[in-house]
PDB file of C-alpha atoms in Angstrom:
ATOM      1  CA  MET A  11      37.585 403.466 109.646  1.00  0.00           C
ATOM      2  CA  ASN A  12      36.178 399.973 109.284  1.00  0.00           C
ATOM      3  CA  ALA A  13      38.018 397.133 110.961  1.00  0.00           C
ATOM      4  CA  ILE A  14      37.397 393.479 111.673  1.00  0.00           C
ATOM      5  CA  VAL A  15      39.034 391.983 114.760  1.00  0.00           C
ATOM      6  CA  ILE A  16      39.165 388.217 115.225  1.00  0.00           C
ATOM      7  CA  GLU A  17      40.557 387.111 118.582  1.00  0.00           C
ATOM      8  CA  HIS A  18      42.041 383.795 119.735  1.00  0.00           C
ATOM      9  CA  VAL A  19      42.807 382.466 116.253  1.00  0.00           C
ATOM     10  CA  PRO A  20      44.989 379.322 116.359  1.00  0.00           C
ATOM     11  CA  ILE A  21      48.154 380.125 114.443  1.00  0.00           C
ATOM     12  CA  GLU A  22      47.839 376.961 112.354  1.00  0.00           C
ATOM     13  CA  GLN A  23      44.652 378.428 110.832  1.00  0.00           C
ATOM     14  CA  LEU A  24      46.565 381.385 109.386  1.00  0.00           C
ATOM     15  CA  PRO A  25      48.034 381.330 105.853  1.00  0.00           C
ATOM     16  CA  ALA A  26      51.483 379.683 105.720  1.00  0.00           C
ATOM     17  CA  GLU A  27      53.194 382.975 104.809  1.00  0.00           C
ATOM     18  CA  TRP A  28      51.792 384.651 107.916  1.00  0.00           C
ATOM     19  CA  GLN A  29      52.832 381.732 110.110  1.00  0.00           C
ATOM     20  CA  ALA A  30      56.391 381.950 108.759  1.00  0.00           C
ATOM     21  CA  LYS A  31      56.585 385.679 109.515  1.00  0.00           C
ATOM     22  CA  LEU A  32      55.329 385.213 113.079  1.00  0.00           C
ATOM     23  CA  ALA A  33      57.642 382.279 113.888  1.00  0.00           C
ATOM     24  CA  THR A  34      55.760 381.268 117.035  1.00  0.00           C
ATOM     25  CA  PRO A  35      54.987 377.842 118.549  1.00  0.00           C
ATOM     26  CA  ALA A  36      52.191 375.802 116.955  1.00  0.00           C
ATOM     27  CA  ASN A  37      49.871 376.056 119.981  1.00  0.00           C
ATOM     28  CA  THR A  38      49.879 379.889 119.929  1.00  0.00           C
ATOM     29  CA  HIS A  39      46.686 381.908 119.499  1.00  0.00           C
ATOM     30  CA  VAL A  40      46.723 385.364 117.903  1.00  0.00           C
ATOM     31  CA  THR A  41      44.426 388.315 117.273  1.00  0.00           C
ATOM     32  CA  VAL A  42      43.903 389.252 113.630  1.00  0.00           C
ATOM     33  CA  ARG A  43      42.905 392.828 112.787  1.00  0.00           C
ATOM     34  CA  ILE A  44      41.876 393.672 109.236  1.00  0.00           C
ATOM     35  CA  GLU A  45      41.549 397.345 108.348  1.00  0.00           C
ATOM     36  CA  THR A  46      40.581 399.145 105.180  1.00  0.00           C
ATOM     37  CA  GLU A  47      43.488 400.984 103.600  1.00  0.00           C
ATOM     38  CA  THR A  48      43.159 404.108 101.524  1.00  0.00           C
ATOM     39  CA  LEU A  49      45.804 405.572  99.259  1.00  0.00           C
ATOM     40  CA  SER A  50      46.953 409.153  99.652  1.00  0.00           C
ATOM     41  CA  PRO A  51      46.276 411.414  96.654  1.00  0.00           C
ATOM     42  CA  GLU A  52      49.964 411.138  95.699  1.00  0.00           C
ATOM     43  CA  GLN A  53      49.885 407.329  95.867  1.00  0.00           C
ATOM     44  CA  GLN A  54      46.664 407.193  93.821  1.00  0.00           C
ATOM     45  CA  ALA A  55      48.181 409.536  91.217  1.00  0.00           C
ATOM     46  CA  ALA A  56      51.214 407.232  90.936  1.00  0.00           C
ATOM     47  CA  VAL A  57      48.951 404.193  90.458  1.00  0.00           C
ATOM     48  CA  ASN A  58      46.903 406.020  87.825  1.00  0.00           C
ATOM     49  CA  GLU A  59      50.068 407.067  85.994  1.00  0.00           C
ATOM     50  CA  LEU A  60      51.377 403.498  86.008  1.00  0.00           C
ATOM     51  CA  GLU A  61      48.086 402.147  84.663  1.00  0.00           C
ATOM     52  CA  GLN A  62      48.259 404.617  81.753  1.00  0.00           C
ATOM     53  CA  ASN A  63      51.627 403.240  80.669  1.00  0.00           C
ATOM     54  CA  PRO A  64      51.169 401.309  77.390  1.00  0.00           C
ATOM     55  CA  LEU A  65      53.253 398.431  78.812  1.00  0.00           C
ATOM     56  CA  PHE A  66      50.884 397.910  81.758  1.00  0.00           C
ATOM     57  CA  GLY A  67      49.224 394.523  81.304  1.00  0.00           C
ATOM     58  CA  ILE A  68      51.070 393.808  78.075  1.00  0.00           C
ATOM     59  CA  TRP A  69      50.894 390.005  78.611  1.00  0.00           C
ATOM     60  CA  ARG A  70      47.413 389.736  80.153  1.00  0.00           C
ATOM     61  CA  ASP A  71      45.947 388.087  77.044  1.00  0.00           C
ATOM     62  CA  ARG A  72      48.683 385.453  76.649  1.00  0.00           C
ATOM     63  CA  GLN A  73      46.988 382.054  76.916  1.00  0.00           C
ATOM     64  CA  ASP A  74      50.325 380.313  77.537  1.00  0.00           C
ATOM     65  CA  MET A  75      50.805 382.425  80.685  1.00  0.00           C
ATOM     66  CA  VAL A  76      47.458 381.814  82.397  1.00  0.00           C
ATOM     67  CA  ASP A  77      49.220 379.588  84.965  1.00  0.00           C
ATOM     68  CA  VAL A  78      52.264 381.770  85.701  1.00  0.00           C
ATOM     69  CA  PRO A  79      54.150 379.308  87.978  1.00  0.00           C
ATOM     70  CA  ALA A  80      53.788 376.515  85.396  1.00  0.00           C
ATOM     71  CA  TYR A  81      54.947 378.850  82.626  1.00  0.00           C
ATOM     72  CA  VAL A  82      58.040 379.907  84.579  1.00  0.00           C
ATOM     73  CA  ARG A  83      58.874 376.284  85.419  1.00  0.00           C
ATOM     74  CA  SER A  84      58.615 375.387  81.733  1.00  0.00           C
ATOM     75  CA  ILE A  85      61.003 378.124  80.581  1.00  0.00           C
ATOM     76  CA  ARG A  86      63.462 377.360  83.373  1.00  0.00           C
ATOM     77  CA  ALA A  87      63.378 373.601  82.765  1.00  0.00           C
ATOM     78  CA  SER A  88      65.900 373.789  79.935  1.00  0.00           C
ATOM     79  CA  ARG A  89      68.418 375.646  82.119  1.00  0.00           C
ATOM     80  CA  PHE A  90      68.102 373.889  85.469  1.00  0.00           C
ATOM     81  CA  ASN A  91      68.118 370.322  86.781  1.00  0.00           C
ATOM     82  CA  ASP A  92      65.366 369.051  89.072  1.00  0.00           C
ATOM     83  CA  ASP A  93      67.554 369.755  92.129  1.00  0.00           C
ATOM     84  CA  GLY A  94      67.927 373.420  91.130  1.00  0.00           C
ATOM     85  CA  SER A  95      71.510 373.188  89.879  1.00  0.00           C
ATOM     86  CA  ARG A  96      72.406 374.652  86.504  1.00  0.00           C
ATOM     87  CA  ARG A  97      72.697 372.378  83.510  1.00  0.00           C
ATOM     88  CA  SER A  98      76.050 372.518  81.780  1.00  0.00           C
TER      89      SER A  98
END
């Protein structure tokens, strides 16, 4: 198994999502361990089956969906106000 271990990493250098999950003080240092994952034969078979589904990737060529967050904001804009409340 290949692994990378990085010790004494200041928590503020981690991605925001990781920081939120750890919920520790800003001056904390952590050890980051990155390991290679492998799928079991059953998991790989499930992935292969999913990828064979004709609906897999159905919207990948849509030019209006290249920026997914912007696209979702645009379709929601007609239903929601800027503060997140529903329009009547």
